[in-house]
């Protein structure tokens, strides 16, 4: 029997005033790297690794931009849902 690969993705809008800036990207990467899954983030035609601060910055995702967070691996659903909550919570910035 073949091993199954779990893949999961969700779309979320950036809500914080400064968008996906350096500190927010660092928080995102820290969370993404703490799960047993490979995380990818897509905005329009750009697709980057979820553990790459530079990649996330290159997305240029400002307030109101939609990003798709996807993951593959045993904890795909958990990491995506956790990252969506982080984005929806404005990365803890309160603005």
Short mmCIF file of C-alpha atoms in Angstrom, two decimals:
data_model
loop_
_atom_site.label_atom_id
_atom_site.label_comp_id
_atom_site.label_asym_id
_atom_site.label_seq_id
_atom_site.Cartn_x
_atom_site.Cartn_y
_atom_site.Cartn_z
CA UNK A 1 0.00 0.00 0.00
CA UNK A 2 1.35 3.45 -0.93
CA UNK A 3 1.96 6.11 1.70
CA UNK A 4 -0.51 8.98 1.56
CA UNK A 5 0.75 12.54 1.39
CA UNK A 6 -1.44 15.04 3.18
CA UNK A 7 -1.80 18.39 1.41
CA UNK A 8 -3.94 21.26 2.68
CA UNK A 9 -4.32 24.93 1.73
CA UNK A 10 -6.31 28.02 2.67
CA UNK A 11 -6.67 31.57 1.39
CA UNK A 12 -6.30 34.44 3.87
CA UNK A 13 -6.17 38.25 3.63
CA UNK A 14 -3.34 40.22 5.20
CA UNK A 15 -4.93 42.41 7.90
CA UNK A 16 -2.11 44.20 9.68
CA UNK A 17 -1.24 47.76 8.67
CA UNK A 18 2.34 47.04 7.53
CA UNK A 19 1.58 43.83 5.68
CA UNK A 20 4.00 40.93 5.52
CA UNK A 21 7.05 42.93 6.68
CA UNK A 22 10.28 41.61 8.25
CA UNK A 23 9.03 40.98 11.80
CA UNK A 24 5.77 39.43 10.59
CA UNK A 25 7.71 37.25 8.13
CA UNK A 26 10.04 36.09 10.91
CA UNK A 27 7.06 35.09 13.07
CA UNK A 28 5.50 33.30 10.11
CA UNK A 29 8.73 31.37 9.42
CA UNK A 30 9.15 30.40 13.07
CA UNK A 31 5.66 28.90 13.16
CA UNK A 32 6.01 27.25 9.74
CA UNK A 33 9.25 25.59 10.78
CA UNK A 34 7.86 24.18 14.01
CA UNK A 35 5.58 21.62 12.33
CA UNK A 36 6.27 18.40 10.43
CA UNK A 37 5.18 19.82 7.06
CA UNK A 38 6.56 21.72 4.08
CA UNK A 39 4.86 25.11 3.82
CA UNK A 40 4.46 27.18 0.64
CA UNK A 41 2.93 30.65 0.26
CA UNK A 42 1.48 31.99 -2.98
CA UNK A 43 0.48 35.51 -3.98
CA UNK A 44 -0.68 35.96 -7.55
CA UNK A 45 2.02 34.26 -9.68
CA UNK A 46 4.70 34.16 -6.96
CA UNK A 47 5.21 31.02 -4.89
CA UNK A 48 7.77 30.89 -2.06
CA UNK A 49 8.80 28.65 0.81
CA UNK A 50 7.06 29.37 4.09
CA UNK A 51 10.35 29.21 6.00
CA UNK A 52 12.08 31.85 3.85
CA UNK A 53 11.92 35.36 5.32
CA UNK A 54 13.36 36.82 2.11
CA UNK A 55 10.89 34.87 0.00
CA UNK A 56 7.95 36.11 2.05
CA UNK A 57 9.21 39.70 1.81
CA UNK A 58 9.53 39.34 -1.97
CA UNK A 59 5.80 38.58 -2.19
CA UNK A 60 5.14 42.26 -1.44
CA UNK A 61 1.96 41.31 0.42
CA UNK A 62 0.55 44.50 1.89
CA UNK A 63 -2.63 45.06 3.85
CA UNK A 64 -5.61 43.67 1.98
CA UNK A 65 -3.59 41.27 -0.19
CA UNK A 66 -4.73 37.67 -0.38
CA UNK A 67 -2.20 34.90 0.08
CA UNK A 68 -2.65 31.16 -0.21
CA UNK A 69 -0.92 29.11 2.47
CA UNK A 70 -0.42 25.45 1.61
CA UNK A 71 1.42 22.59 3.26
CA UNK A 72 2.30 19.00 2.58
CA UNK A 73 3.12 16.47 5.27
CA UNK A 74 1.78 14.81 8.40
CA UNK A 75 0.93 18.14 10.09
CA UNK A 76 -0.23 20.00 6.97
CA UNK A 77 -3.67 20.91 8.29
CA UNK A 78 -2.36 21.97 11.70
CA UNK A 79 0.36 24.25 10.35
CA UNK A 80 -1.91 25.92 7.78
CA UNK A 81 -4.66 26.54 10.33
CA UNK A 82 -2.12 27.92 12.82
CA UNK A 83 -0.60 30.24 10.20
CA UNK A 84 -4.04 31.47 9.13
CA UNK A 85 -4.80 32.33 12.77
CA UNK A 86 -1.45 34.19 12.99
CA UNK A 87 -2.30 36.26 9.90
CA UNK A 88 -5.87 36.89 11.09
CA UNK A 89 -4.46 38.03 14.46
CA UNK A 90 -2.35 40.61 12.57
CA UNK A 91 0.83 38.80 13.67
CA UNK A 92 0.11 39.98 17.21
CA UNK A 93 0.63 43.61 16.20
CA UNK A 94 -2.87 44.77 17.08
CA UNK A 95 -3.07 47.20 14.18
#
